[in-house]
Amino acid sequence: MTKERAPEAIMTTHPMDDHINTGTHPASHGPPRAPKGAFGDFLRVIKSHRSSLIVVAVLSIAATVFGVAQPLMMQRMIDAAGQGDATRWVWWLVGVTVAEALLRGAQSFLLQRTGEAFIGGLRHSLIARVLTLPMRSYTTTPKGEWISRLGSDTGQVRSIVTSGLFELISAVLMFGAAIVLMVALDPLLFALTLTGVLLGAMGITIMGARMRRTSEITQAEVANMTSAADRALSSVTLVRASSATQDQIAKVTDYAQRAQASGVRMARIQAWVQPIMSLCIQGAFLVVLAVGGLRVADGAMTVGELLAFIMYLFLLVMPVTQAMGAYTQIQLGLASYDRIRQVLATDGERTGGTQYVHQIANSRGAAVILNGVHFRYDDQTVLQDVTFAVPTGSTTAIVGPSGSGKSTVLSMLEGFIEPDGGTVHCLGHDLREVNLDTYRRAVAYVEQGAPAMGGTLADNLRIVKPDATEHDMRQALVAVGLEDLTLRQDAGLNMELGDNGSVLSGGERQRLAWARVLLQDPELLLFDEPTASVDANTEGMLGEALEKVSRGRTTIIVAHRLATVVQADQIVVMDRGAVLDVGTHHELVQRCTLYREFATHQLLV
């Protein structure tokens, strides 16, 4: 069996997953520390767009040629003006200027389009990886981390292509061409100019390294702030009811202030870059004017040559300024790219395995068999030697105190986690060998609280059956007693449910989850606390709906309220990760002390 490296659809779109190494899960705090060689890795990835990039490079070279030709045209025009024959050079100057503008426009469009295509593929790969990580990842890393990487980080990486790498290459080409022509015009003036430019370049290089380190810290602080805000908004009712609003405001504000402080440090570094460069360049310009004027007076240069040299000085300055900005964008982009690589280098959920096919129950007549199952979470034992079987078509309840491992068993049966020891067979397949995607189509899992997705009522139903018709959906709603839901608004099945189904009550969300079960028509049902968040009256109605949904299907229910499971075919009692006893309600009341205590406390005996 293998861990998921990248969905096949992604590999044709974006090649990053072809060569990334297995990494560790991204840290939740502090600046990211990605594998070394981010720039080299970026270049290997961007090669998938090499055809477009080659065209951009050709356009850039051609535009540079026309750009550096303009001062020569100007020199010829000025020198010819003294002889009254400058018209021809005026038209040459106009021609090369227009040609450069057109080439720059075409280059910019193609570069922006290539950048969008690259980032589209990167986002596709990142979304696919985030949504296929092991389930444990979503409990150890705040959602704000994923949102930050999908949003701000990918935007920063885009700038490497659109305003970083090729602007740097274009600047180098222009810089090189200007140097050659300045040397040809006057070597002495060039030597004086080069001194100022080199001093500025040294300052920029030193500042660039500091900018990258500061950018890493800034991105991490923004992610922390986003996570804190997400936690507060997700629990806004609890926060408000607990009079903790000001505390949460203070916590989020603290993270915001840290991000602000980091941003100010970045601004402080960037504030030094421009003055250093400007001082060096302006000094060189003044020297050129002074020395050049003397050389024109001595007859060593013509006026046209001096003006051409000054124009080349500007062409030398512009690429340096452009390179400075491009280098900054590359540094910021690479810091974000490091963070994205950490996610893409994390192993996804296991893929591959034997395709699930419906099989006749085994010789024991069991749809589910757990045999000697052990599981540890970090250093804590969660399940130890768990053994029991679930007959095909029966209803089995799992009860026990909080922390006894009940929900862990369901997570294992759904394939979210794998046992450290022992075996788990479901519907005739060893879960370590079956293809999880095809297996889950035969299993319906209703988690505690039955959260609904944002979107419409139809969206929430079609998530399990994309081709469900309106008739199919209405039948499922009627079966669980939700037929009136579509009458609340004129939108019917297109009514918006709000964030996490906020317009629905707890009981309605539960029945909506069961309507999905009916649409899916699975072989195995897994319910985690199906009536935990409803009152006694609603519990009775849900009990009837639950019976309809589970009729004729193998059903496993985790429950604290025994009233909903006393009629189960068998009840598994768990405590501290182990199975204490298995039997019917009446059998367990007689022989299992823990179960009898539960039943007595809930007035069932």
Coordinates of C-alpha atoms in Angstrom, one line a residue, residues 59-393:
L59 CA 10.3 38.8 -26.8
S60 CA 12.3 40.2 -23.9
I61 CA 15.6 39.9 -25.9
A62 CA 14.0 41.6 -28.9
A63 CA 12.5 44.4 -26.7
T64 CA 15.9 44.9 -25.1
V65 CA 17.6 45.3 -28.5
F66 CA 15.1 47.9 -29.5
G67 CA 15.5 49.6 -26.2
V68 CA 19.2 50.0 -26.2
A69 CA 19.1 51.1 -29.9
Q70 CA 17.2 54.3 -28.9
P71 CA 20.2 56.2 -27.4
L72 CA 22.2 55.4 -30.6
M73 CA 19.4 56.8 -32.7
M74 CA 19.3 59.8 -30.5
Q75 CA 23.1 60.3 -30.9
R76 CA 22.8 60.0 -34.7
M77 CA 19.9 62.4 -34.8
I78 CA 21.6 65.1 -32.7
D79 CA 24.9 64.9 -34.5
A80 CA 23.1 65.0 -37.9
A81 CA 21.0 67.9 -36.8
G82 CA 24.1 70.1 -36.8
Q83 CA 24.4 69.3 -40.5
G84 CA 20.6 69.8 -41.2
D85 CA 19.9 66.1 -42.0
A86 CA 18.2 64.6 -38.9
T87 CA 14.8 63.6 -40.4
R88 CA 15.8 60.0 -41.3
W89 CA 17.1 59.4 -37.7
V90 CA 13.9 60.9 -36.2
W91 CA 11.9 58.2 -38.1
W92 CA 14.3 55.5 -36.9
L93 CA 13.9 56.7 -33.3
V94 CA 10.1 56.6 -33.6
G95 CA 10.2 53.2 -35.1
V96 CA 12.4 51.5 -32.5
T97 CA 10.4 53.2 -29.7
V98 CA 7.1 51.9 -31.0
A99 CA 8.6 48.4 -31.6
E100 CA 9.9 48.2 -28.1
A101 CA 6.5 49.2 -26.6
L102 CA 4.7 46.6 -28.7
L103 CA 7.1 43.9 -27.7
R104 CA 7.0 44.8 -24.0
G105 CA 3.2 44.6 -24.2
A106 CA 3.1 41.2 -25.8
Q107 CA 5.8 40.0 -23.3
S108 CA 3.8 41.3 -20.3
F109 CA 0.5 39.6 -21.5
L110 CA 2.1 36.3 -22.1
L111 CA 4.0 36.4 -18.8
Q112 CA 0.9 37.2 -16.8
R113 CA -1.0 34.4 -18.6
T114 CA 1.8 31.9 -17.9
G115 CA 1.9 33.0 -14.2
E116 CA -1.8 32.5 -13.9
A117 CA -1.5 29.0 -15.5
F118 CA 1.3 28.1 -13.1
I119 CA -0.5 29.3 -10.0
G120 CA -3.7 27.6 -11.1
G121 CA -1.8 24.3 -11.2
L122 CA -0.1 25.0 -7.9
R123 CA -3.4 25.8 -6.2
H124 CA -4.9 22.7 -7.8
S125 CA -2.1 20.5 -6.3
L126 CA -2.3 22.3 -3.0
I127 CA -6.1 21.9 -2.6
A128 CA -5.8 18.3 -3.6
R129 CA -3.1 17.7 -1.0
V130 CA -4.9 19.6 1.8
L131 CA -8.1 17.7 1.2
T132 CA -6.4 14.3 1.1
L133 CA -4.2 14.6 4.2
P134 CA -4.6 12.0 6.9
M135 CA -7.5 13.0 9.2
R136 CA -5.2 13.6 12.1
S137 CA -3.7 16.6 10.2
Y138 CA -6.9 18.5 10.5
T139 CA -6.8 18.3 14.3
T140 CA -3.2 19.2 14.7
T141 CA -3.0 22.2 12.3
P142 CA -5.4 25.1 12.5
K143 CA -7.6 25.8 9.5
G144 CA -6.0 29.3 9.2
E145 CA -2.7 27.6 8.2
W146 CA -4.3 26.0 5.2
I147 CA -6.3 29.1 4.3
S148 CA -3.1 31.2 4.5
R149 CA -1.2 28.9 2.2
L150 CA -4.0 28.7 -0.3
G151 CA -4.5 32.5 -0.3
S152 CA -1.6 34.7 0.5
D153 CA 1.2 32.3 0.0
T154 CA 0.2 31.3 -3.6
G155 CA -0.2 35.0 -4.4
Q156 CA 3.4 35.6 -3.3
V157 CA 4.6 32.7 -5.4
R158 CA 2.8 34.1 -8.4
S159 CA 4.9 37.2 -8.1
I160 CA 8.1 35.2 -8.7
V161 CA 6.9 34.6 -12.3
T162 CA 5.0 37.8 -13.1
S163 CA 7.2 40.4 -11.3
G164 CA 10.2 38.6 -10.2
L165 CA 12.2 36.1 -12.2
F166 CA 11.7 37.5 -15.7
E167 CA 11.9 41.1 -14.7
L168 CA 15.3 40.1 -13.2
I169 CA 16.3 38.4 -16.4
S170 CA 15.2 41.4 -18.5
A171 CA 17.0 43.7 -16.2
V172 CA 20.2 41.7 -16.6
L173 CA 19.9 41.8 -20.4
M174 CA 19.4 45.6 -20.4
F175 CA 22.2 46.1 -17.9
G176 CA 24.6 44.0 -19.9
A177 CA 23.7 45.8 -23.2
A178 CA 24.0 49.2 -21.6
I179 CA 27.5 48.3 -20.2
V180 CA 28.8 47.2 -23.6
L181 CA 27.6 50.4 -25.3
M182 CA 28.8 52.7 -22.5
V183 CA 32.2 51.2 -22.7
A184 CA 32.2 51.7 -26.5
L185 CA 31.2 55.3 -26.1
D186 CA 33.6 56.3 -23.3
P187 CA 35.5 53.8 -21.1
L188 CA 36.5 56.5 -18.5
L189 CA 33.0 57.6 -17.8
F190 CA 31.9 54.0 -17.6
A191 CA 34.5 53.2 -14.9
L192 CA 33.3 56.1 -12.8
T193 CA 29.6 55.1 -13.3
L194 CA 30.3 51.4 -12.4
T195 CA 31.8 52.3 -9.0
G196 CA 28.5 53.9 -7.8
V197 CA 26.4 51.0 -9.3
L198 CA 28.5 48.3 -7.6
L199 CA 28.2 50.0 -4.2
G200 CA 24.5 50.1 -4.6
A201 CA 24.3 46.4 -5.6
M202 CA 26.3 45.3 -2.6
G203 CA 23.9 47.1 -0.3
I204 CA 20.9 45.5 -2.0
T205 CA 22.4 42.0 -1.7
I206 CA 22.9 42.4 2.0
M207 CA 19.4 43.7 2.5
G208 CA 17.8 41.0 0.4
A209 CA 18.9 38.2 2.7
R210 CA 17.4 40.0 5.7
M211 CA 14.2 40.6 3.8
R212 CA 13.7 36.9 3.1
R213 CA 14.2 36.0 6.8
T214 CA 11.8 38.7 7.9
S215 CA 9.2 37.6 5.3
E216 CA 9.2 34.1 6.6
I217 CA 8.4 35.4 10.1
T218 CA 5.7 37.8 8.7
Q219 CA 3.9 35.0 6.8
A220 CA 3.9 32.8 9.9
E221 CA 2.5 35.5 12.1
V222 CA -0.3 36.3 9.6
A223 CA -1.2 32.5 9.6
N224 CA -1.3 32.5 13.4
M225 CA -3.6 35.6 13.3
T226 CA -5.9 33.9 10.7
S227 CA -6.1 30.7 12.8
A228 CA -7.0 32.7 16.0
A229 CA -9.7 34.6 14.1
D230 CA -11.1 31.4 12.6
R231 CA -11.2 29.8 16.1
A232 CA -13.1 32.8 17.5
L233 CA -15.6 33.0 14.6
S234 CA -16.2 29.2 14.6
S235 CA -17.2 29.4 18.3
V236 CA -18.7 32.8 18.3
T237 CA -21.9 31.7 20.2
L238 CA -19.8 30.1 23.0
V239 CA -17.5 33.1 23.1
R240 CA -20.4 35.6 23.4
A241 CA -22.3 33.5 25.9
S242 CA -19.2 33.1 28.1
S243 CA -18.6 36.9 28.1
A244 CA -15.2 36.1 26.5
T245 CA -15.5 38.4 23.6
Q246 CA -13.0 40.9 24.9
D247 CA -10.5 38.1 25.7
Q248 CA -10.8 36.7 22.1
I249 CA -10.4 40.2 20.7
A250 CA -7.3 40.6 22.8
K251 CA -5.9 37.3 21.6
V252 CA -6.5 38.0 17.9
T253 CA -5.3 41.5 18.3
D254 CA -2.1 40.3 19.9
Y255 CA -1.4 38.1 16.8
A256 CA -2.3 41.0 14.5
Q257 CA 0.1 43.2 16.4
R258 CA 2.9 40.6 16.0
A259 CA 2.2 40.5 12.3
Q260 CA 2.2 44.3 12.2
A261 CA 5.5 44.5 14.1
S262 CA 7.0 42.0 11.6
G263 CA 5.6 44.0 8.7
V264 CA 7.2 47.2 10.2
R265 CA 10.5 45.4 10.4
M266 CA 10.2 44.5 6.7
A267 CA 9.2 48.1 5.9
R268 CA 12.3 49.3 7.8
I269 CA 14.6 47.1 5.8
Q270 CA 12.9 48.1 2.5
A271 CA 13.1 51.8 3.5
W272 CA 16.9 51.5 3.4
V273 CA 17.1 49.9 0.0
Q274 CA 15.8 52.7 -2.2
P275 CA 17.8 55.5 -0.5
I276 CA 21.1 53.5 -0.8
M277 CA 20.5 52.8 -4.4
S278 CA 19.4 56.4 -5.2
L279 CA 22.4 57.9 -3.4
C280 CA 24.8 55.8 -5.4
I281 CA 23.1 56.4 -8.7
Q282 CA 22.7 60.1 -8.3
G283 CA 26.3 60.4 -7.3
A284 CA 27.3 58.6 -10.5
F285 CA 25.0 60.8 -12.6
L286 CA 26.5 64.0 -11.2
V287 CA 30.0 62.7 -11.9
V288 CA 29.0 61.9 -15.5
L289 CA 27.7 65.3 -16.0
A290 CA 30.7 67.0 -14.6
V291 CA 33.4 64.8 -16.3
G292 CA 31.4 64.4 -19.5
G293 CA 31.0 68.2 -19.8
L294 CA 34.7 68.6 -19.5
R295 CA 35.4 65.9 -22.2
V296 CA 32.9 67.6 -24.6
A297 CA 34.7 70.9 -24.0
D298 CA 38.0 69.2 -24.8
G299 CA 36.6 67.6 -27.9
A300 CA 37.0 64.1 -26.6
M301 CA 33.2 63.5 -27.0
T302 CA 30.5 65.0 -29.1
V303 CA 27.3 66.4 -27.6
G304 CA 25.4 63.5 -29.1
E305 CA 27.7 60.9 -27.6
L306 CA 27.4 62.5 -24.1
L307 CA 23.6 62.6 -24.4
A308 CA 23.6 58.9 -25.6
F309 CA 25.9 58.0 -22.6
I310 CA 23.5 59.8 -20.2
M311 CA 20.6 57.9 -21.7
Y312 CA 22.5 54.6 -21.2
L313 CA 23.2 55.6 -17.7
F314 CA 19.4 55.8 -17.2
L315 CA 19.1 52.4 -18.9
L316 CA 21.7 51.1 -16.5
V317 CA 19.9 52.6 -13.5
M318 CA 16.5 51.4 -14.5
P319 CA 17.5 47.7 -14.7
V320 CA 19.2 48.0 -11.3
T321 CA 16.1 49.5 -9.8
Q322 CA 14.0 46.8 -11.6
A323 CA 16.3 44.1 -10.4
M324 CA 16.1 45.4 -6.9
G325 CA 12.3 45.1 -6.9
A326 CA 12.4 41.7 -8.7
Y327 CA 14.9 40.4 -6.2
T328 CA 12.6 41.5 -3.4
Q329 CA 9.7 39.7 -5.0
I330 CA 11.7 36.6 -5.5
Q331 CA 12.8 36.5 -1.9
L332 CA 9.2 37.0 -0.6
G333 CA 7.9 34.5 -3.1
L334 CA 10.4 31.8 -2.2
A335 CA 9.6 32.2 1.5
S336 CA 6.0 31.4 0.6
Y337 CA 7.0 28.6 -1.7
D338 CA 8.9 27.0 1.1
R339 CA 5.7 26.9 3.2
I340 CA 3.7 25.4 0.3
R341 CA 6.4 22.8 -0.3
Q342 CA 6.0 21.6 3.3
V343 CA 2.3 20.8 2.6
L344 CA 2.9 19.2 -0.7
A345 CA 5.7 17.1 0.8
T346 CA 3.4 15.7 3.5
D347 CA 2.2 12.2 2.9
G348 CA -1.5 12.0 1.9
E349 CA -4.0 9.4 2.9
R350 CA -3.2 5.9 1.6
T351 CA -4.3 5.2 -2.0
G352 CA -4.3 2.1 -4.1
G353 CA -5.3 -1.3 -2.9
T354 CA -7.9 -3.8 -4.0
Q355 CA -11.0 -2.3 -5.5
Y356 CA -14.0 -2.8 -3.2
V357 CA -16.7 -5.2 -4.5
H358 CA -19.8 -6.4 -2.7
Q359 CA -19.1 -9.8 -1.2
I360 CA -21.3 -12.4 0.5
A361 CA -20.8 -12.5 4.2
N362 CA -18.1 -14.7 5.5
S363 CA -18.6 -18.1 7.2
R364 CA -19.3 -16.4 10.6
G365 CA -22.1 -14.3 9.0
A366 CA -20.3 -11.1 10.1
A367 CA -20.1 -7.9 8.2
V368 CA -17.5 -6.4 10.5
I369 CA -14.8 -8.2 12.4
L370 CA -12.2 -6.6 14.7
N371 CA -9.6 -9.1 16.0
G372 CA -7.0 -8.1 18.6
V373 CA -7.0 -4.4 17.5
H374 CA -4.4 -2.1 19.1
F375 CA -4.0 1.6 18.4
R376 CA -1.9 4.4 19.9
Y377 CA -2.2 8.1 19.5
D378 CA 1.2 9.7 20.1
D379 CA 2.3 7.9 23.3
Q380 CA -1.2 7.2 24.6
T381 CA -2.9 3.8 24.2
V382 CA -6.4 4.3 22.8
L383 CA -7.4 0.8 21.9
Q384 CA -6.0 -2.5 23.3
D385 CA -6.9 -6.0 22.1
V386 CA -10.4 -4.9 20.8
T387 CA -12.2 -8.0 19.5
F388 CA -15.8 -8.3 18.4
A389 CA -17.9 -9.1 15.4
V390 CA -21.0 -7.5 13.9
P391 CA -23.5 -9.8 12.1
T392 CA -24.6 -8.8 8.7
G393 CA -27.9 -6.8 8.7

